[in-house]
Amino acid sequence: MTDRQPPRPRWRRLIGIGAFSAVMICLLLTLGVWQVHRWHYKDRIQREVVAAQVLPPIALPANPTAYQKVAITGHWISDRAAFYGDQIRNSPAGPLQGAQLIMPFARDDGTVVMVDLGWVAGTAPEPAPVPAGPAVVSGYVQAAQSFGPFAAKSNTDKKIFYTLNPTKIGAALGLHRVAPFTLIMLGPQPIAGGPVPAASLPQPPNNSQQYALTWFGLALVVAIEFIFYARKRLKEPA
């Protein structure tokens, strides 16, 4: 009489795939919950931006953010300018090549702030007409950019830049004590000619709700796939 080992319990067939499925479900649910938190965080920022948009600008704080209107006082350095970027815009006369016009603004404390006056047509920077004497400029703050080695190379001789780095732009214009940020001017569009400033504060996109639904949906798919797989394996003969 030969000894026969008892058949292996069928549920053991599911240990490996079950553990893998459990890890995947936990990971996907974690990502979904994280996106829900991101969704509420971005929604709060968007509501703050909408509220700040209708308020007057505040004096530039020590640590400004890109989602508040600020104002600085001083005077324009009216004989220097630079271009940032390269953008084609449509006009009644056809496509126009242009860029963001950057001009320096000297604050009362002696620091220089690079101000983005807005898009202007042209292939070389020319200073725009600005008021002489004391002035107030309002807008929002843009942190300095730093791109990798594959970014477009700026032409410092022609004062054309493809990275919005105020320190480097200021150095090319022969300026010192340049603030480490750029002020993006806000204002209505000009009636004819002149730079076209930004019309409103930047509004960050909020796609986190869609991402959360995607992660939760994938977790549900993994669970359903495991259920179908388990039913099939458990029906197979020992």
Coordinates of C-alpha atoms in Angstrom, one line a residue:
M1 CA 0.0 0.0 0.0
T2 CA 1.5 3.3 -1.1
D3 CA 1.3 6.5 1.0
R4 CA -0.5 9.4 -0.7
Q5 CA 0.0 12.9 0.4
P6 CA -3.2 14.9 0.9
P7 CA -4.1 17.3 -1.9
R8 CA -2.8 20.8 -1.6
P9 CA -5.5 23.2 -0.5
R10 CA -6.7 25.1 -3.5
W11 CA -6.5 28.5 -1.9
R12 CA -2.7 28.2 -1.8
R13 CA -2.7 28.7 -5.5
L14 CA -3.7 32.3 -4.9
I15 CA -1.0 33.3 -2.5
G16 CA 1.4 34.8 -5.0
I17 CA -1.1 36.6 -7.2
G18 CA -3.1 37.5 -4.1
A19 CA -0.1 39.2 -2.4
F20 CA 0.8 41.0 -5.6
S21 CA -2.8 42.2 -6.1
A22 CA -3.0 43.4 -2.5
V23 CA 0.2 45.4 -2.8
M24 CA -1.1 47.0 -6.1
I25 CA -4.5 47.8 -4.6
C26 CA -2.9 49.5 -1.6
L27 CA -0.5 51.4 -3.8
L28 CA -3.2 52.6 -6.1
L29 CA -5.5 53.6 -3.2
T30 CA -2.7 55.5 -1.6
L31 CA -2.1 57.4 -4.9
G32 CA -5.8 58.1 -5.1
V33 CA -6.0 59.5 -1.6
W34 CA -2.9 61.7 -2.2
Q35 CA -4.6 63.1 -5.3
V36 CA -7.7 63.9 -3.3
H37 CA -5.5 65.9 -0.9
R38 CA -3.9 67.6 -3.9
W39 CA -7.4 68.4 -5.3
H40 CA -8.4 70.2 -2.1
Y41 CA -5.1 72.0 -1.8
K42 CA -5.2 73.3 -5.4
D43 CA -8.9 74.2 -5.0
R44 CA -8.0 76.4 -2.0
I45 CA -5.2 78.1 -4.0
Q46 CA -7.6 78.8 -6.9
R47 CA -10.1 80.4 -4.5
E48 CA -7.4 82.5 -3.0
V49 CA -6.3 83.6 -6.5
V50 CA -9.9 84.6 -7.4
A51 CA -10.1 86.6 -4.2
A52 CA -6.8 88.3 -4.7
Q53 CA -7.7 89.2 -8.3
V54 CA -10.3 91.7 -7.1
L55 CA -8.2 93.2 -4.3
P56 CA -5.8 96.1 -4.7
P57 CA -2.1 95.1 -4.8
I58 CA -0.2 95.0 -1.5
A59 CA 3.3 96.2 -0.8
L60 CA 5.9 93.7 -1.9
P61 CA 6.3 91.3 1.1
A62 CA 9.5 89.6 2.1
N63 CA 8.4 86.3 0.7
P64 CA 5.9 87.0 -2.1
T65 CA 4.1 84.2 -3.9
A66 CA 2.9 84.0 -7.5
Y67 CA -0.7 84.1 -6.4
Q68 CA -1.0 87.6 -5.0
K69 CA -0.9 91.1 -6.5
V70 CA 2.0 93.2 -5.3
A71 CA 3.3 96.7 -5.9
I72 CA 6.7 98.3 -5.8
T73 CA 7.8 102.0 -5.9
G74 CA 10.8 103.5 -7.5
H75 CA 11.7 104.7 -11.0
W76 CA 12.3 103.1 -14.4
I77 CA 15.7 102.6 -15.9
S78 CA 14.4 103.6 -19.2
D79 CA 17.4 103.1 -21.5
R80 CA 17.7 99.3 -21.2
A81 CA 15.6 96.4 -22.3
A82 CA 15.8 92.7 -23.0
F83 CA 13.6 90.1 -24.7
Y84 CA 12.4 86.9 -23.1
G85 CA 11.1 84.0 -25.2
D86 CA 9.9 83.9 -28.8
Q87 CA 6.2 83.9 -29.6
I88 CA 4.1 84.3 -32.8
R89 CA 0.8 86.1 -32.4
N90 CA -2.0 86.7 -34.9
S91 CA -3.0 90.2 -36.0
P92 CA -5.2 91.7 -38.7
A93 CA -2.1 92.1 -40.8
G94 CA -1.0 88.5 -40.3
P95 CA 1.3 86.6 -37.9
L96 CA 3.7 88.8 -35.9
Q97 CA 6.9 87.7 -34.2
G98 CA 7.6 89.0 -30.8
A99 CA 8.6 88.3 -27.2
Q100 CA 8.1 89.5 -23.6
L101 CA 9.7 92.9 -23.1
I102 CA 11.8 93.0 -19.9
M103 CA 12.9 96.4 -18.5
P104 CA 14.6 97.2 -15.2
F105 CA 12.9 99.1 -12.4
A106 CA 15.0 100.6 -9.5
R107 CA 13.3 100.4 -6.1
D108 CA 13.7 103.0 -3.4
D109 CA 16.1 100.8 -1.5
G110 CA 18.5 100.6 -4.5
T111 CA 17.6 97.1 -5.6
V112 CA 16.7 96.5 -9.2
V113 CA 13.6 94.5 -10.2
M114 CA 13.3 93.1 -13.7
V115 CA 9.8 93.8 -14.9
D116 CA 8.0 91.9 -17.6
L117 CA 5.9 94.5 -19.4
G118 CA 4.2 92.0 -21.6
W119 CA 4.4 90.8 -25.2
V120 CA 5.5 93.2 -27.9
A121 CA 6.1 92.7 -31.6
G122 CA 9.7 92.8 -32.9
T123 CA 12.9 90.8 -33.3
A124 CA 15.1 93.0 -31.1
P125 CA 14.4 94.6 -27.7
E126 CA 13.7 98.3 -27.7
P127 CA 12.8 100.2 -24.5
A128 CA 9.1 101.1 -24.3
P129 CA 8.0 104.6 -23.3
V130 CA 7.8 104.7 -19.5
P131 CA 7.0 107.6 -17.2
A132 CA 10.0 109.5 -15.8
G133 CA 10.4 110.1 -12.1
P134 CA 8.7 108.2 -9.2
A135 CA 6.5 105.4 -10.3
V136 CA 4.5 102.5 -9.0
V137 CA 4.4 99.1 -10.7
S138 CA 2.0 96.3 -9.8
G139 CA 1.9 92.7 -10.9
Y140 CA 2.8 89.3 -9.6
V141 CA 6.1 87.6 -8.8
Q142 CA 7.7 85.0 -11.0
A143 CA 10.6 83.0 -9.5
A144 CA 13.8 82.6 -11.5
Q145 CA 13.8 79.8 -14.0
S146 CA 16.6 77.2 -14.3
F147 CA 16.5 74.8 -17.2
G148 CA 18.7 71.9 -18.1
P149 CA 21.5 71.7 -20.7
F150 CA 19.0 71.1 -23.5
A151 CA 17.3 74.5 -23.1
A152 CA 17.5 77.1 -25.8
K153 CA 20.7 79.2 -25.5
S154 CA 20.2 82.8 -24.8
N155 CA 22.0 85.5 -26.8
T156 CA 23.4 87.9 -24.2
D157 CA 24.9 90.2 -26.9
K158 CA 21.5 90.8 -28.5
K159 CA 19.8 90.8 -25.1
I160 CA 17.5 87.9 -26.1
F161 CA 16.9 85.3 -23.4
Y162 CA 15.0 82.0 -23.3
T163 CA 15.3 81.4 -19.6
L164 CA 13.6 83.9 -17.3
N165 CA 16.6 84.4 -14.9
P166 CA 16.6 88.0 -13.7
T167 CA 20.1 87.9 -12.3
K168 CA 21.6 86.9 -15.7
I169 CA 19.4 89.3 -17.6
G170 CA 20.4 92.1 -15.2
A171 CA 24.0 91.3 -15.6
A172 CA 23.7 91.4 -19.4
L173 CA 22.2 94.9 -19.0
G174 CA 25.1 96.0 -16.8
L175 CA 23.0 96.1 -13.6
H176 CA 23.9 95.1 -10.1
R177 CA 21.8 94.2 -7.0
V178 CA 19.2 92.6 -9.1
A179 CA 16.3 91.0 -7.2
P180 CA 16.1 87.1 -7.6
F181 CA 12.6 87.3 -9.2
T182 CA 10.8 88.9 -12.1
L183 CA 7.7 91.1 -11.6
I184 CA 5.0 90.2 -14.2
M185 CA 3.1 93.5 -14.8
L186 CA -0.7 93.3 -14.7
G187 CA -2.8 95.7 -16.6
P188 CA -5.4 96.2 -19.4
Q189 CA -4.4 95.7 -23.0
P190 CA -3.1 98.8 -24.8
I191 CA -5.4 100.5 -27.3
A192 CA -2.8 100.5 -30.0
G193 CA 0.8 99.3 -29.9
G194 CA 3.0 98.9 -26.9
P195 CA 3.5 95.8 -24.7
V196 CA 0.5 93.6 -23.9
P197 CA 0.7 92.9 -20.2
A198 CA -0.8 90.0 -18.4
A199 CA -4.5 90.4 -17.8
S200 CA -4.8 88.4 -14.5
L201 CA -3.0 86.4 -11.9
P202 CA -1.8 82.9 -12.9
Q203 CA -4.5 80.3 -12.2
P204 CA -2.9 76.9 -11.5
P205 CA -4.7 74.0 -13.2
N206 CA -6.5 71.4 -11.0
N207 CA -6.7 68.0 -12.6
S208 CA -6.2 66.1 -9.4
Q209 CA -9.9 65.0 -9.3
Q210 CA -9.5 63.2 -12.6
Y211 CA -6.2 61.7 -11.4
A212 CA -7.8 60.5 -8.2
L213 CA -10.7 58.8 -10.1
T214 CA -8.1 57.2 -12.4
W215 CA -6.1 55.7 -9.4
F216 CA -9.3 54.5 -7.7
G217 CA -10.6 53.0 -10.9
L218 CA -7.4 51.1 -11.5
A219 CA -7.6 49.7 -7.9
L220 CA -11.1 48.5 -8.7
V221 CA -9.9 46.9 -11.9
V222 CA -7.1 45.0 -10.1
A223 CA -9.6 43.8 -7.5
I224 CA -12.1 42.6 -10.1
E225 CA -9.4 40.9 -12.1
F226 CA -8.2 39.1 -9.0
I227 CA -11.7 37.9 -8.2
F228 CA -12.2 36.4 -11.7
Y229 CA -8.7 34.8 -11.6
A230 CA -9.4 33.3 -8.2
R231 CA -12.8 31.9 -9.2
K232 CA -11.1 30.2 -12.2
R233 CA -8.2 28.8 -10.3
L234 CA -10.4 27.5 -7.5
K235 CA -12.6 25.6 -9.9
E236 CA -9.6 23.8 -11.4
P237 CA -9.1 20.2 -10.3
A238 CA -6.5 19.5 -7.6

